[in-house]
Each structure stands twice: as C-alpha cells, then as structure tokens.
XYZ file of C-alpha atoms in Angstrom:
762
model
C -45.436 -13.123 35.159
C -45.177 -17.093 34.399
C -45.123 -15.512 30.492
C -41.983 -13.998 30.994
C -40.142 -15.872 33.272
C -40.445 -18.334 29.959
C -39.383 -15.676 27.433
C -36.586 -15.424 29.370
C -35.603 -18.885 29.670
C -32.983 -19.158 27.241
C -31.863 -15.595 27.814
C -30.244 -16.074 31.967
C -26.810 -16.098 32.365
C -25.269 -19.196 32.207
C -24.103 -21.263 35.744
C -20.908 -22.667 36.636
C -21.553 -26.308 35.563
C -21.628 -28.878 37.570
C -18.480 -30.292 39.037
C -17.258 -33.827 37.427
C -16.195 -37.293 39.679
C -12.850 -36.847 38.739
C -12.808 -33.047 40.276
C -15.289 -33.751 43.448
C -12.290 -36.891 44.128
C -9.322 -34.747 44.381
C -11.040 -31.905 45.847
C -12.054 -34.795 48.375
C -8.551 -35.995 49.034
C -6.818 -31.988 49.404
C -9.454 -31.475 51.468
C -8.403 -35.319 53.464
C -5.476 -35.226 57.102
C -3.091 -36.636 57.630
C -1.219 -37.469 60.841
C 3.099 -37.933 60.315
C 6.164 -37.804 62.739
C 8.604 -35.482 62.240
C 12.111 -36.448 63.148
C 14.785 -33.505 63.996
C 17.409 -33.730 64.929
C 19.183 -32.380 67.957
C 15.412 -32.864 68.755
C 13.157 -34.076 70.942
C 10.009 -35.749 67.103
C 6.906 -34.145 67.926
C 3.555 -34.980 65.686
C 1.070 -32.743 62.798
C -1.785 -32.562 61.284
C -0.878 -31.380 57.307
C -4.255 -31.905 54.882
C -3.459 -33.686 51.618
C -3.437 -30.737 49.571
C -1.138 -28.578 51.365
C 2.861 -28.074 49.363
C 5.569 -30.768 50.692
C 7.275 -26.401 51.699
C 3.817 -25.206 54.086
C 5.641 -28.237 56.239
C 8.878 -26.931 56.091
C 7.728 -23.774 56.391
C 5.729 -25.431 59.713
C 9.221 -26.504 60.984
C 10.888 -23.644 60.185
C 8.252 -21.717 62.953
C 8.373 -24.385 65.352
C 10.611 -23.043 68.492
C 12.839 -26.068 68.739
C 13.857 -25.812 65.480
C 13.115 -22.349 64.274
C 16.849 -21.693 63.559
C 17.166 -25.063 60.252
C 16.795 -23.191 56.687
C 18.705 -25.580 55.007
C 17.863 -28.911 54.949
C 15.320 -31.884 53.231
C 12.772 -33.750 54.554
C 12.496 -37.324 53.363
C 10.256 -40.854 53.204
C 12.291 -43.896 53.914
C 15.891 -42.301 52.710
C 13.952 -40.287 49.483
C 14.341 -36.714 49.737
C 10.909 -35.059 48.626
C 10.099 -32.041 46.164
C 9.479 -29.085 47.981
C 7.028 -28.038 45.310
C 5.173 -31.770 45.493
C 0.864 -31.676 47.406
C 1.159 -34.243 50.340
C -1.245 -36.621 47.957
C 1.122 -37.346 45.714
C 3.491 -38.776 47.985
C 4.179 -41.677 47.498
C 3.789 -44.150 51.065
C 2.488 -41.589 52.988
C 0.224 -42.322 55.266
C -0.661 -41.429 58.925
C 1.560 -42.245 61.312
C 4.709 -42.660 58.717
C 7.804 -41.378 59.983
C 9.914 -37.973 58.536
C 13.328 -37.173 58.730
C 14.588 -33.827 58.483
C 18.289 -34.015 56.812
C 21.006 -31.389 56.914
C 21.678 -30.165 53.307
C 25.153 -28.386 52.309
C 25.029 -25.323 51.841
C 25.486 -22.943 49.226
C 26.430 -18.786 48.858
C 22.614 -18.534 48.187
C 21.410 -20.071 51.444
C 24.170 -19.603 53.519
C 22.571 -15.668 52.807
C 19.108 -17.279 53.723
C 20.403 -18.797 56.701
C 22.488 -15.069 58.058
C 19.099 -13.393 57.473
C 17.417 -15.286 59.214
C 18.899 -15.645 62.394
C 18.691 -11.627 61.971
C 15.434 -12.180 62.284
C 15.379 -14.507 64.784
C 17.269 -12.776 66.892
C 14.870 -9.024 66.264
C 11.910 -10.357 66.161
C 10.608 -8.756 69.620
C 12.239 -5.167 68.262
C 9.684 -3.028 67.197
C 13.003 -1.544 65.041
C 11.893 -2.388 61.786
C 8.191 -1.964 62.459
C 8.334 1.598 63.682
C 10.112 2.568 60.368
C 8.103 0.584 57.817
C 11.184 -2.594 56.796
C 10.777 -6.196 56.486
C 6.896 -6.621 55.582
C 7.504 -5.940 59.788
C 4.362 -3.838 61.099
C 3.081 -2.370 64.236
C 0.660 -4.249 66.669
C -0.767 -1.898 69.750
C -3.114 -4.820 70.935
C -0.651 -6.144 73.294
C -0.042 -3.091 74.792
C -3.890 -1.535 75.276
C -4.794 -4.805 77.429
C -1.372 -5.871 78.899
C -2.241 -9.245 77.685
C -5.174 -11.293 79.211
C -7.430 -9.731 81.886
C -7.814 -12.116 85.160
C -11.975 -11.591 86.461
C -10.441 -12.450 89.173
C -7.592 -9.627 89.565
C -9.145 -6.134 90.286
C -6.311 -3.996 88.608
C -7.510 -5.486 85.338
C -10.168 -3.670 85.074
C -8.408 -0.514 86.045
C -7.803 2.477 83.852
C -3.897 2.756 83.202
C -1.996 5.716 84.785
C -1.383 7.234 81.648
C -4.690 7.480 80.878
C -5.731 11.494 83.198
C -9.575 11.990 82.681
C -9.016 16.043 82.272
C -5.876 15.794 79.930
C -5.999 15.035 76.463
C -4.595 11.483 75.794
C -1.249 10.355 74.520
C 0.583 8.484 72.091
C 3.460 7.533 73.630
C 2.391 4.775 76.855
C 1.302 2.662 72.622
C 4.883 2.206 71.199
C 6.770 -1.444 73.738
C 8.802 -1.243 75.325
C 12.234 -2.021 74.191
C 13.120 -6.254 76.202
C 16.266 -7.230 78.089
C 16.414 -10.426 75.685
C 15.601 -8.641 72.214
C 19.535 -7.585 71.961
C 20.881 -10.815 72.958
C 24.093 -10.268 69.942
C 26.261 -6.764 70.017
C 27.019 -7.442 66.299
C 26.581 -9.904 63.289
C 28.017 -8.056 60.287
C 29.438 -9.803 56.563
C 32.645 -9.726 56.834
C 35.342 -7.115 55.211
C 37.788 -9.963 54.157
C 34.160 -10.908 51.486
C 34.805 -12.303 49.181
C 37.211 -15.381 49.888
C 39.841 -15.375 47.420
C 39.463 -18.023 44.621
C 41.449 -20.888 46.380
C 39.785 -20.171 49.808
C 37.023 -21.079 47.110
C 37.610 -24.348 46.076
C 37.972 -25.405 49.546
C 34.593 -24.935 50.661
C 34.412 -21.094 52.193
C 31.204 -19.611 50.511
C 31.443 -16.023 52.251
C 32.479 -14.255 56.564
C 30.862 -13.194 59.025
C 31.954 -11.123 61.525
C 30.637 -11.444 65.630
C 30.752 -9.894 68.805
C 29.129 -10.692 71.839
C 27.616 -9.465 74.302
C 30.121 -10.389 76.767
C 32.667 -8.615 73.963
C 34.546 -11.062 72.475
C 34.542 -10.825 68.628
C 34.842 -13.308 66.119
C 35.639 -14.508 62.465
C 33.446 -17.164 60.995
C 33.556 -18.941 57.991
C 30.694 -20.393 55.943
C 30.918 -23.513 54.207
C 28.589 -26.228 52.820
C 29.568 -27.961 55.941
C 27.857 -25.532 57.713
C 29.402 -22.322 59.530
C 32.959 -22.436 61.526
C 35.743 -19.852 63.165
C 38.592 -19.223 61.926
C 41.959 -17.893 62.669
C 40.998 -14.189 60.954
C 41.297 -10.909 62.905
C 40.220 -7.542 61.762
C 43.659 -6.902 60.645
C 45.083 -10.289 59.640
C 43.876 -12.745 57.648
C 43.915 -16.564 58.415
C 41.222 -18.366 57.137
C 42.289 -21.676 59.232
C 39.952 -23.404 61.623
C 41.410 -21.413 65.003
C 41.766 -24.213 67.607
C 38.226 -25.236 68.120
C 36.616 -24.435 64.849
C 32.271 -25.199 66.788
C 31.995 -26.495 63.174
C 28.193 -26.298 63.576
C 25.307 -27.165 61.196
C 22.920 -22.943 62.395
C 24.774 -19.941 62.817
C 22.830 -20.478 66.334
C 24.269 -23.330 67.427
C 27.376 -22.013 67.276
C 26.694 -19.261 68.565
C 25.346 -20.736 72.320
C 29.187 -22.043 72.193
C 29.978 -19.362 71.868
C 28.399 -17.490 73.854
C 26.217 -18.215 77.129
C 24.721 -14.424 77.466
C 23.678 -15.428 73.413
C 22.406 -19.341 74.218
C 20.231 -17.296 77.750
C 18.347 -14.862 75.656
C 17.921 -16.222 72.622
C 15.949 -18.746 75.134
C 14.193 -16.302 76.703
C 13.719 -13.855 72.845
C 12.446 -17.691 71.090
C 9.942 -17.912 74.030
C 8.382 -15.064 73.776
C 8.430 -15.138 70.080
C 5.870 -18.523 70.192
C 4.454 -17.055 72.915
C 3.081 -14.022 70.904
C 0.511 -14.009 68.704
C 1.010 -15.736 65.079
C -0.226 -11.994 63.188
C 2.134 -10.188 65.521
C 5.351 -12.608 64.666
C 4.710 -13.006 60.368
C 5.371 -10.624 57.871
C 2.961 -8.933 56.206
C 2.663 -8.692 52.468
C 2.207 -5.760 51.729
C 4.235 -3.434 54.025
C 2.875 -1.614 56.004
C 3.438 1.824 57.363
C 2.652 3.423 60.519
C 2.298 7.560 61.327
C 2.555 6.760 64.697
C 6.004 6.130 64.973
C 8.533 7.277 67.216
C 11.544 7.971 66.339
C 14.154 5.286 67.473
C 18.110 5.456 67.909
C 19.946 3.880 64.986
C 21.581 0.412 66.304
C 24.037 -0.965 63.358
C 22.560 -4.227 61.303
C 24.489 -5.865 58.450
C 21.098 -7.236 56.721
C 19.685 -3.711 56.522
C 23.740 -2.904 55.371
C 23.032 -5.467 52.685
C 19.812 -5.074 51.408
C 20.066 -1.657 50.961
C 23.239 -2.004 47.898
C 22.321 -5.020 47.075
C 19.317 -7.573 45.232
C 17.230 -9.787 46.428
C 14.936 -12.475 46.613
C 11.797 -11.388 45.417
C 13.482 -10.242 41.839
C 13.804 -13.594 40.945
C 9.361 -13.792 40.290
C 9.009 -11.141 38.539
C 9.373 -13.267 35.537
C 6.721 -15.211 36.697
C 4.144 -13.357 37.017
C 2.794 -13.972 33.197
C 3.713 -17.629 33.000
C 1.963 -18.101 37.138
C -1.687 -17.226 35.259
C -1.536 -20.074 32.732
C -1.470 -23.070 36.355
C -4.200 -25.302 35.687
C -7.906 -24.057 37.927
C -9.441 -27.287 37.499
C -10.741 -28.180 40.725
C -11.229 -25.615 43.929
C -7.393 -26.785 45.031
C -5.515 -26.343 41.492
C -7.609 -22.229 42.331
C -6.784 -22.406 45.296
C -3.072 -22.997 44.705
C -2.769 -21.108 41.598
C -4.226 -17.972 43.929
C -1.571 -18.135 46.497
C 0.757 -18.190 43.947
C -0.121 -15.262 41.924
C -0.397 -13.124 45.698
C 3.074 -14.170 45.804
C 4.631 -12.993 43.017
C 2.581 -10.568 42.957
C 3.460 -9.105 46.239
C 7.036 -9.706 45.996
C 7.275 -7.531 42.253
C 5.303 -4.684 44.779
C 8.457 -5.181 47.040
C 10.194 -4.597 43.747
C 9.290 -2.332 42.031
C 9.051 0.416 45.068
C 12.659 -0.205 45.961
C 13.694 0.752 42.457
C 10.886 3.351 42.310
C 12.401 4.314 45.260
C 15.956 4.236 43.721
C 14.778 6.156 40.319
C 13.850 9.384 42.979
C 17.276 9.594 43.778
C 19.256 9.378 41.082
C 20.606 5.305 41.794
C 19.225 4.384 38.211
C 20.652 5.141 35.436
C 17.857 6.745 32.687
C 17.813 4.914 29.329
C 17.524 8.439 27.631
C 19.955 9.891 29.213
C 19.252 13.079 27.251
C 16.230 14.143 27.589
C 14.982 16.779 30.432
C 14.718 14.826 34.055
C 11.446 15.188 34.347
C 11.753 12.452 30.149
C 13.629 9.935 31.677
C 12.956 6.813 31.687
C 14.629 3.589 33.504
C 15.414 1.078 34.002
C 16.002 -1.937 37.216
C 15.853 -6.054 37.580
C 13.447 -5.961 34.353
C 10.777 -3.502 35.897
C 10.314 -0.109 33.413
C 9.616 3.512 35.810
C 8.358 6.163 34.273
C 8.117 9.893 36.009
C 3.981 11.600 36.261
C 4.441 14.413 34.113
C 2.963 15.195 30.481
C 6.279 14.077 28.092
C 6.072 16.088 24.906
C 2.527 16.845 26.036
C 1.305 13.515 25.252
C -1.195 14.940 28.019
C -1.872 18.463 26.320
C -5.503 18.246 25.617
C -6.235 16.379 28.642
C -5.039 19.013 31.476
C -1.124 18.613 30.907
C 0.665 17.349 33.980
C -2.315 17.066 36.636
C -3.726 14.604 33.907
C -0.122 12.678 33.815
C -1.058 12.459 37.378
C -3.806 10.766 37.399
C -3.740 8.454 34.855
C -1.180 5.942 35.640
C -4.876 5.470 38.581
C -6.569 5.161 36.449
C -4.544 2.626 34.336
C -4.052 0.873 37.937
C -7.153 0.567 38.273
C -8.387 -0.481 34.809
C -5.180 -3.769 34.877
C -7.724 -4.548 38.157
C -10.688 -5.750 36.428
C -9.124 -6.931 33.865
C -7.515 -9.021 35.535
C -11.360 -9.971 38.115
C -12.446 -11.121 34.076
C -9.356 -13.938 33.874
C -9.381 -13.955 30.054
C -7.829 -17.265 29.053
C -5.145 -16.269 26.691
C -5.372 -12.946 27.857
C -2.686 -10.946 30.037
C -2.157 -7.728 31.301
C 1.630 -5.968 32.729
C 2.356 -5.992 36.007
C 1.809 -2.004 37.683
C 2.857 -0.754 41.009
C 2.324 3.052 41.032
C 4.799 4.617 44.067
C 4.516 7.943 45.929
C 7.891 9.371 46.548
C 9.305 12.214 47.092
C 7.023 14.183 45.680
C 7.022 12.213 42.610
C 3.890 10.273 40.835
C 6.906 6.999 39.752
C 4.982 4.695 38.045
C 6.532 0.472 37.984
C 5.526 -1.859 35.418
C 6.613 -5.337 33.553
C 8.430 -5.867 30.390
C 6.974 -7.302 27.327
C 9.439 -9.706 26.144
C 10.765 -7.904 22.478
C 9.304 -4.512 23.248
C 12.373 -2.939 23.803
C 13.899 -3.942 20.082
C 10.562 -2.335 18.167
C 9.390 1.031 17.955
C 6.066 1.510 18.730
C 4.839 1.895 16.129
C 4.879 -1.939 14.925
C 4.332 -3.611 18.325
C 0.394 -2.705 19.120
C -1.288 -4.888 17.020
C -5.170 -2.623 18.855
C -6.305 -0.259 20.089
C -4.467 3.386 18.688
C -1.101 5.404 20.173
C -2.144 8.951 18.045
C -6.132 9.198 20.686
C -7.861 7.864 17.503
C -6.280 9.268 14.696
C -4.645 5.599 13.325
C -6.519 3.020 14.882
C -5.519 -0.841 14.177
C -7.200 -4.303 14.894
C -6.273 -7.644 15.976
C -8.511 -10.563 14.910
C -6.603 -13.119 18.167
C -7.416 -9.760 19.772
C -10.935 -9.311 18.585
C -12.262 -12.548 20.305
C -10.833 -12.283 23.521
C -11.441 -8.313 24.220
C -15.322 -9.667 23.293
C -15.479 -11.168 26.851
C -13.497 -8.900 28.431
C -16.237 -6.346 27.136
C -18.857 -8.946 29.214
C -16.879 -7.914 31.504
C -16.257 -4.650 32.125
C -19.638 -3.974 30.657
C -17.906 -2.241 27.637
C -20.367 -1.361 23.783
C -18.517 -2.654 21.511
C -18.312 -0.185 18.968
C -16.627 1.297 14.989
C -14.666 4.002 14.898
C -13.148 6.111 11.859
C -9.672 6.322 11.018
C -7.945 8.814 9.252
C -7.985 7.730 6.122
C -11.953 7.035 6.239
C -11.910 3.405 7.929
C -14.375 1.334 9.964
C -12.639 0.326 12.808
C -14.414 -1.818 14.776
C -13.358 -2.105 19.001
C -14.281 -3.613 21.562
C -13.079 -1.528 24.364
C -11.651 2.401 24.349
C -9.864 3.031 21.026
C -6.899 4.310 23.405
C -5.870 0.453 24.700
C -2.914 -1.387 23.312
C -2.480 -4.375 22.224
C 0.852 -5.883 21.608
C 1.555 -9.733 21.729
C 4.949 -10.704 22.883
C 8.569 -12.837 22.305
C 6.647 -15.474 24.413
C 3.568 -15.057 21.571
C 1.692 -13.762 24.281
C -1.456 -11.553 23.510
C -0.556 -8.174 26.012
C -3.086 -5.102 26.657
C -1.660 -1.819 28.378
C -3.030 2.171 28.588
C -6.320 1.214 30.333
C -7.194 4.104 32.032
C -10.506 5.042 29.537
C -11.988 1.432 31.139
C -14.292 3.094 32.751
C -17.230 5.280 31.544
C -16.191 9.131 32.172
C -17.052 10.680 34.422
C -18.455 13.549 32.828
C -19.736 15.580 35.935
C -16.421 17.086 35.644
C -16.209 17.512 31.586
C -18.242 20.653 31.273
C -15.806 22.414 29.222
C -15.749 19.878 27.021
C -19.142 19.134 26.403
C -21.518 20.789 22.849
C -25.176 22.571 24.281
C -26.398 19.085 23.668
C -24.814 17.350 25.842
C -25.654 19.643 28.637
C -29.341 19.415 27.953
C -29.705 15.551 28.988
C -28.329 16.877 32.411
C -31.553 16.610 35.080
C -32.161 20.002 36.583
C -31.324 18.248 40.224
C -27.782 18.328 38.383
C -27.003 22.043 38.078
C -28.913 23.125 40.795
C -25.828 21.381 42.814
C -23.094 23.393 39.498
C -23.112 19.908 38.353
C -21.406 19.441 35.382
C -18.549 21.381 36.235
C -14.918 21.938 35.034
C -11.768 20.468 36.725
C -8.324 20.124 36.326
C -7.936 17.067 33.896
C -10.666 15.379 30.963
C -9.248 11.597 32.537
C -11.726 12.035 35.437
C -13.888 8.889 35.520
C -16.504 6.262 37.626
C -15.345 3.753 39.616
C -16.578 -0.387 39.260
C -18.153 -0.131 41.847
C -20.831 1.901 40.788
C -20.568 0.976 37.364
C -22.384 -2.340 38.854
C -24.647 -0.630 40.821
C -26.063 1.508 38.275
C -26.218 -1.496 36.888
C -28.292 -3.370 39.237
C -30.557 -0.357 39.263
C -31.051 -0.739 36.118
C -32.050 -5.202 36.063
C -34.700 -4.060 38.409
C -36.295 -0.619 36.213
C -35.936 -3.841 33.608
C -38.368 -5.939 35.779
C -40.383 -3.847 36.567
C -41.283 -2.070 33.443
C -41.747 -6.285 31.379
C -44.461 -7.468 33.826
C -45.816 -3.519 34.432
C -45.989 -3.486 30.364
C -47.119 -7.915 31.318
C -50.013 -7.280 33.413
C -52.137 -4.075 31.102
C -51.508 -6.173 28.307
C -52.814 -9.245 29.851
C -55.166 -7.044 30.574
C -56.278 -6.126 27.731
C -56.721 -9.863 26.202
C -59.546 -10.617 28.996
C -61.326 -8.606 28.262
C -61.729 -9.213 24.798
C -64.383 -12.470 25.290
C -63.597 -13.428 21.203
C -60.702 -15.071 21.286
C -60.256 -18.370 22.015
C -57.398 -20.318 23.946
C -54.181 -20.688 21.052
C -55.553 -17.663 20.276
C -54.772 -15.861 23.295
C -51.231 -17.861 24.522
C -50.267 -16.218 20.435
C -51.536 -12.843 21.363
C -50.101 -13.115 25.057
C -47.024 -14.235 23.805
C -46.348 -11.713 20.905
C -46.525 -8.648 23.994
C -44.438 -10.107 26.472
C -42.050 -9.813 23.303
C -43.325 -6.219 22.936
C -43.290 -5.260 27.224
C -39.718 -6.496 26.870
C -38.195 -4.881 23.607
C -40.143 -1.522 24.792
C -38.028 -2.948 28.764
C -34.933 -2.704 27.471
C -35.263 0.175 25.590
C -36.384 2.236 27.796
C -33.641 1.387 31.102
C -30.879 1.465 27.593
C -30.070 -1.809 26.781
C -28.490 -2.596 24.044
C -30.226 -5.092 23.233
C -33.804 -5.738 22.584
C -34.217 -9.257 23.861
C -32.089 -9.206 27.148
C -30.608 -6.416 29.354
C -27.434 -5.763 28.374
C -26.393 -2.586 29.756
C -22.615 -1.615 27.961
C -21.212 1.631 27.731
C -19.035 3.057 24.933
C -15.982 4.700 26.516
C -15.211 7.407 23.523
C -18.835 8.475 22.819
C -17.618 11.385 24.771
C -13.861 11.788 23.271
C -13.830 14.929 20.917
C -10.507 12.776 18.555
C -11.872 9.518 18.078
C -15.267 9.085 15.482
C -18.107 7.239 16.322
C -19.592 5.844 13.338
C -23.747 5.056 14.408
C -27.039 6.697 13.637
C -27.134 10.321 15.601
C -29.594 8.235 17.965
C -27.713 6.004 18.124
C -24.750 8.354 20.349
C -27.451 9.854 21.679
C -28.726 6.959 23.554
C -24.422 6.491 24.502
C -24.417 9.433 25.531
C -28.088 9.877 27.410
C -26.451 6.353 30.083
C -23.204 7.820 30.700
C -25.471 10.662 31.947
C -27.627 8.795 33.610
C -24.406 6.967 35.099
C -23.700 10.629 36.774
C -26.937 11.161 37.319
C -27.297 8.050 39.733
C -23.876 8.820 41.438
C -25.149 12.269 42.605
C -28.895 11.219 42.779
C -29.199 8.043 44.292
C -25.281 6.759 45.154
C -25.263 9.987 47.856
C -28.600 9.895 49.286
C -28.431 6.501 50.369
C -25.138 7.132 51.692
C -25.508 9.902 54.247
C -28.941 8.217 54.655
C -27.407 4.790 56.353
C -25.074 7.705 58.363
C -27.603 8.458 59.415
C -29.834 5.105 60.479
C -25.813 4.399 61.725
C -25.728 0.874 58.873
C -22.565 3.088 57.533
C -19.757 1.994 60.134
C -17.930 5.373 59.530
C -15.445 5.092 62.942
C -12.794 6.698 61.283
C -11.304 8.502 57.264
C -10.356 4.426 56.664
C -13.643 3.527 57.332
C -15.805 6.077 55.466
C -13.057 6.091 52.798
C -14.146 1.907 51.801
C -17.371 2.244 52.259
C -17.491 5.673 49.952
C -15.874 3.537 47.459
C -18.440 0.286 48.071
C -21.030 2.435 47.182
C -18.798 3.240 43.967
C -18.281 7.229 45.465
C -15.227 8.303 44.635
C -13.505 11.434 47.128
C -14.253 13.514 44.546
C -17.215 13.768 45.376
C -16.693 13.945 48.560
C -17.854 17.670 48.961
C -21.377 16.803 47.500
C -21.705 14.175 50.128
C -19.711 16.383 53.040
C -22.260 19.894 52.409
C -25.370 16.582 52.715
C -23.474 15.770 55.952
C -24.198 18.585 58.220
C -27.507 17.070 60.528
C -24.729 14.122 60.949
C -21.877 16.280 63.600
C -19.463 13.203 64.064
C -19.919 12.688 59.971
C -19.695 15.385 59.100
C -16.409 15.904 61.060
C -14.825 13.008 59.599
C -15.606 14.575 55.957
C -14.043 17.599 57.124
C -10.987 15.387 57.844
C -11.172 13.478 54.889
C -11.005 16.936 53.084
C -8.939 18.646 55.167
C -5.480 15.247 54.894
C -6.204 14.895 50.491
C -5.472 19.284 50.570
C -2.202 18.748 52.441
C -1.461 15.914 50.821
C -1.906 17.825 47.882
C -0.198 20.996 49.214
C 3.028 18.578 50.237
C 3.285 16.969 47.324
C 4.423 20.460 45.368
C 6.003 21.166 48.473
C 8.853 17.929 48.492
C 9.016 18.320 44.966
C 10.142 21.181 44.376
C 12.470 21.260 48.197
C 13.767 18.141 47.538
C 14.674 17.941 44.510
C 15.871 20.774 42.543
C 17.212 19.645 40.148
C 14.008 18.132 38.650
C 10.938 20.472 39.888
C 10.710 21.826 36.944
C-alpha cells in the first residue's frame, strides 16, 4: 500500500497555490472594520460599522434602508468635501478612519434619477401591500411566517399557546387565513401617476423641467407636480389647463416624500406608520428577491391604479442596461478572496437582471408584442430580437431534429443546453465564454432567450463557426484557439478527446461533442454554444438506436426493468451529479483493485527466498505499476498511469463517424452503459434505502426533487423509484403526486398552446 502511494505521488491533483503575502494582507484589510459617522440633512447623525472590503455603493444601500432617511435616492457621500466614487472600495478611500464624518449631500436630479426616485417612493408606500407579491412583480414574494406564528410567543400569555380560531379538528385546514390582510397604512396616497402633460415641451426643458406628476391625496385634493434638478414642486397645471409655473406656495423639496408630507397630513401620518411597520419586518420579508418567485397560493385581488406598473408594461427598465456587461464581468480579477467575492456578486447581479429582462421579453414575444426578424416564415419558425436578446421558440424548425424526435426533441434541447452552460460556467476557464441563456415556459410555448455574440448577425452561420459542426457531423471544423481552452473544460466535464471523420475523409480532433460550436465574436472573445451534448447520453431511453451488440452490453438486471426502452426523443442525457457520483464510485473501485493486486504480488514475492532486498524492491515496484495498470483498465480509465474517467458524448451517435479501434469503441460504449446501470442498480436503491431509514428529508415534492437531483436521478426515472418505494406510504404518495403533477404540466402545456394561441398552434 505504501508503494502504491509512492508511485502515485506525482499523479495527485494539483493543490491550490498558497496565498502570497500581499494576498493575505489584502484579505486581512478587507475583513477589517471601521466605524464612521453619517450626517444626513434633516435627520440625526448616526454611526455605522463597515467592512473595508465593501463598496461605497453598499454604504448607500445602508442609508436608503434606514427608517429616517429611506426616501433619499439622489445623493452623494463626501469626505472632507470630496465626493466618493460609488463603485470604489472603502479601503481605497484616503483618510477613512475610525470616527470620520461622512456627509450626505443632495445632488441635482436627472430624468433617470427622477424616475428612479418616483419608483422608490412608490415601492416604499406600497411596502405593506402584498399585491405585487401575489402577482409576482418587482421581485416581491409572499411570506406566511408571521401569519402562522402571529408574532413572537409570550411565555406568560396562555392565549399564545392556543390553536388559531380558523383551525378546526373536524375540517380540512383553510388557506385563506394564511394570507396577510390589508392594513389601513397600506394606502396613504390615493394616486401617484405620470401626468398627461408629459413630456415637457422644449421651452420648459430649457428651464429645467424633467417630468410632471399627477398626485391625488386621501383628502381628495389633486396636484400637478414638476420634477426639476433641484427637486419637486407644485405647479399651477390642472387636468384641463397646462400652466407649469410654480404655484403660489410651491413647497419645493428635494424628496417627493417631504413634498407630500406638506401637502397631506393623512400622508404624513400614514407614511410614518408604514415606515415604522416596514422597518419592524424581518429583512428577508422587505427585501426583493433577485429571482422572481410565483406563489400558487395567490387569491384574487381587486385591480388598482398604479402608474409605475402601467409605465413598466410598455417601457424599458434599467435591467436592460446591464445585459452587455455579462461577458466583461467574467474577466474581473480573481487574485484574492475579496476579488473573487466582488466578481461573483457582480456576475450574480448582471445575471439576475438578464433573467428579468429575458422573462419580460419572452412574454412580449408570445403575446405578439415583438416583430420577428423573419416575418415571412411560418409562426413556429420565427425568431425575434428585443433589447439585444435573441429569442427562439421550442419547435423543430426545418426538421433540424427530425431524426431525434421532432418537436419533442426541440422542446427538451434548450433545457439540456442550459445544463451544459451551467457546467461550463462552473469550469470557469479563462478566455472561454458562454451565452447568457434563459428558458421561459409561457402559454404553452418554450421560449429560449440568449445573449447575442457581437457580429454574429453580420455573417453567415457557415462563416461564423470555427469549431464543431452545423450539420450533425458531416462537416466538422476545428480551431487552435479552442483546442487549449476546451482541453481544460474536458477535464472538468469528463469529456473524452476523440477523433471524428469529415464527409471528405479528413480526421478532426474533438474535445467535446461535434454539436458543440465555437464562434469568435467581433470583440475577439471565444464563445461556445449548443452545449446540449455535454453530458453522456442516457442509453436507458435509446432502445431504437442501439444495435444487437450494444444491447449485449446491458446487464440482466436492466432487462428485468424493461430497460433500455424507447422515448419520445433521442436527446436523453444524464445529470452532472450522476457523472460525479459514478466517477467517485470508480475511484473507490480503482484503489481497492490496486491495493488487492499489490497485496497479492507482495505475498508472492515474500514467498521467494532467493531474492535479495534490492531485487525485491525492484520487483515490487514493477508489480505495483502492473497493479495500477490493471486497476485502471478494469474501471474504464483512459490512462494506464492514473484514474481518468472520460465519456465520449458522440459514441452512440449515428451521424458521427468516430475513428478508433473496435476494442476502444466497445470500451467507450460499455462505460456509458455502466453509468446507466449505476443509476438504476446503485443510486436509486441507495436513495430508497435512505428514504426508508429516514436520512433523506423528503417532506414534499420540492424536497423530493432536490434529493433526487442530488443523487443524479432525473424525474424521468421517477417511475422506477416509485415502484421501489411501494412499502413507504408517505414517500409513495409524494412520488405519485410528483408523477401526477408532471403529467398535468404536460397536458396544461398542450391545452394552453391550443386554446390561447390558435394562430400558432401549428
């Protein structure tokens, strides 16, 4: 065993390099804290403890979240009269020490800042209104915790330990009492809307008018308000007459809240109560989520007037501005822990904005709000561009997937591509970029939204692709810039380097599937797309594509479960978690075989008495090398010196001519069959055993799906898992609900596509 360890010492994976002295110093500085004083106009001075690794913009967020100054949005932070850069780190601010005074200075408004301020005031006044959360808008989400717990429990109050009145032992529990009720403070303003006098005429623009607001207080008084660089003031306009000159008492205020507090005593009182109650909520309840959540427990609410909602429906939002920044974010430095954190935060922000914009664009595409770039084609073949995002529908256009299942394959292909993008992003190879990808299911359509490669629309597809194939392996090209990059990715994704033959007989070395395409953009960056073949194919669902020799590779236990079987499409693939679990299992087998063979060889040498010590050591090292080679060959490693499990994603493809010896091709196919067998004979029984022992916390369908995916078990295998869970009543019920919900989801897609889109159902 010791000899095995010595022989393999040089083959161990490389460890992360030790951090340098400068990196340790930078991380230590980033973790240091400093206490500063904040002076806000109209509020008491307060202190804040900050980390030097934070940005100045984070400090702005703390200020706008405080109860006494949350209404301020257009301001700068100044240290000794010098404005601070919003995106600078606090540790880079010269003179920032304990006890230093930072002043909040009101800045002039621009049109964008004025609109953001109006939106911010609207969000604050409606912070106790759950309409946005119930409708899935603006990142709001429902929270039932306070409704269920009814606040903190007082040990001295016996009534806190009694069951709620709506809970009846003899009847089913109701959902309605879970919804938070409307509060009187939720409506402290009757109307806040953009005025019909917008936009300001050119003479008024020269005088500084940015936009006009129409306001109606709860007392029934109506006002027309002008937004200017100095702030907001009341003008003399009415609904019927335009007079933008200031009123006799204009109430000029930098904050719209301050103006409304002077105009309406009811608003002033309601604002104070709303703000206090908002700040008493848990931060998780009042902060918007980065990804919009949609609750299925959503009652029907009365539709109300909301100018911001109406404006958002037909205008662009600020999220579209971050879309071009997706690729540059990946090039941010990652030398220290703090730099990696900043990079991840920036990427998460631009990715969240991209998802929000893509979701909105996909809904517009399906609803007919975007003109197609190929309007002459049939509706199912149309493609769209909106806000620099490319949209396509999940149909088999021009029989591209004719041999793989038609529309069924075209429907699942974007999801496999998205999983491939996730795997490539986890590999995080410097110099290799993926496309921002979002999949939206809406009204029966599957819409794929992708960022656009710079210059891709200026060239033909044949001229753009420098790596991979655009015709399923007939014409394959390669590029030296991609070889070194994809070689690094192949190690992480477990893809085997293989050779494929072109239609003209030329051999091409491929580091990925031939369907993976590489395109160099006008920005000189290397992009990869069409990553649906990243993971090895699931041969359990490729029965009609397998030959008799291929079927002979399957063990008898698979045939007892009627595997392999046919499926609606031929793009079935394993999950990345299963590939990782399989490699770990082969790693254990590899070491067990190596140690067993080495122990037997050592025992044989010990029985030989006429060998001296040097000869024994030499023989032992030779036997050790042979043991490692035998173990590596037994577990399917492509290397004889170390364990290296790789999968050829094209080995079962009927359109790709793989160049290899017959024995090597059989080994590659056997390895993929072993993965399918490992899933059915190892992972699923292990999951069922853990469910039986109670170690898997499967309380509902969501947790069940998460645990299945953690084991690498896709929902297509839920039927097999269901049969093995027959003796577990609760798990069987959850599995049944899981299968039923999947079937209902598929049926609802067909119904929605047929009834709500009659012009596109073909």
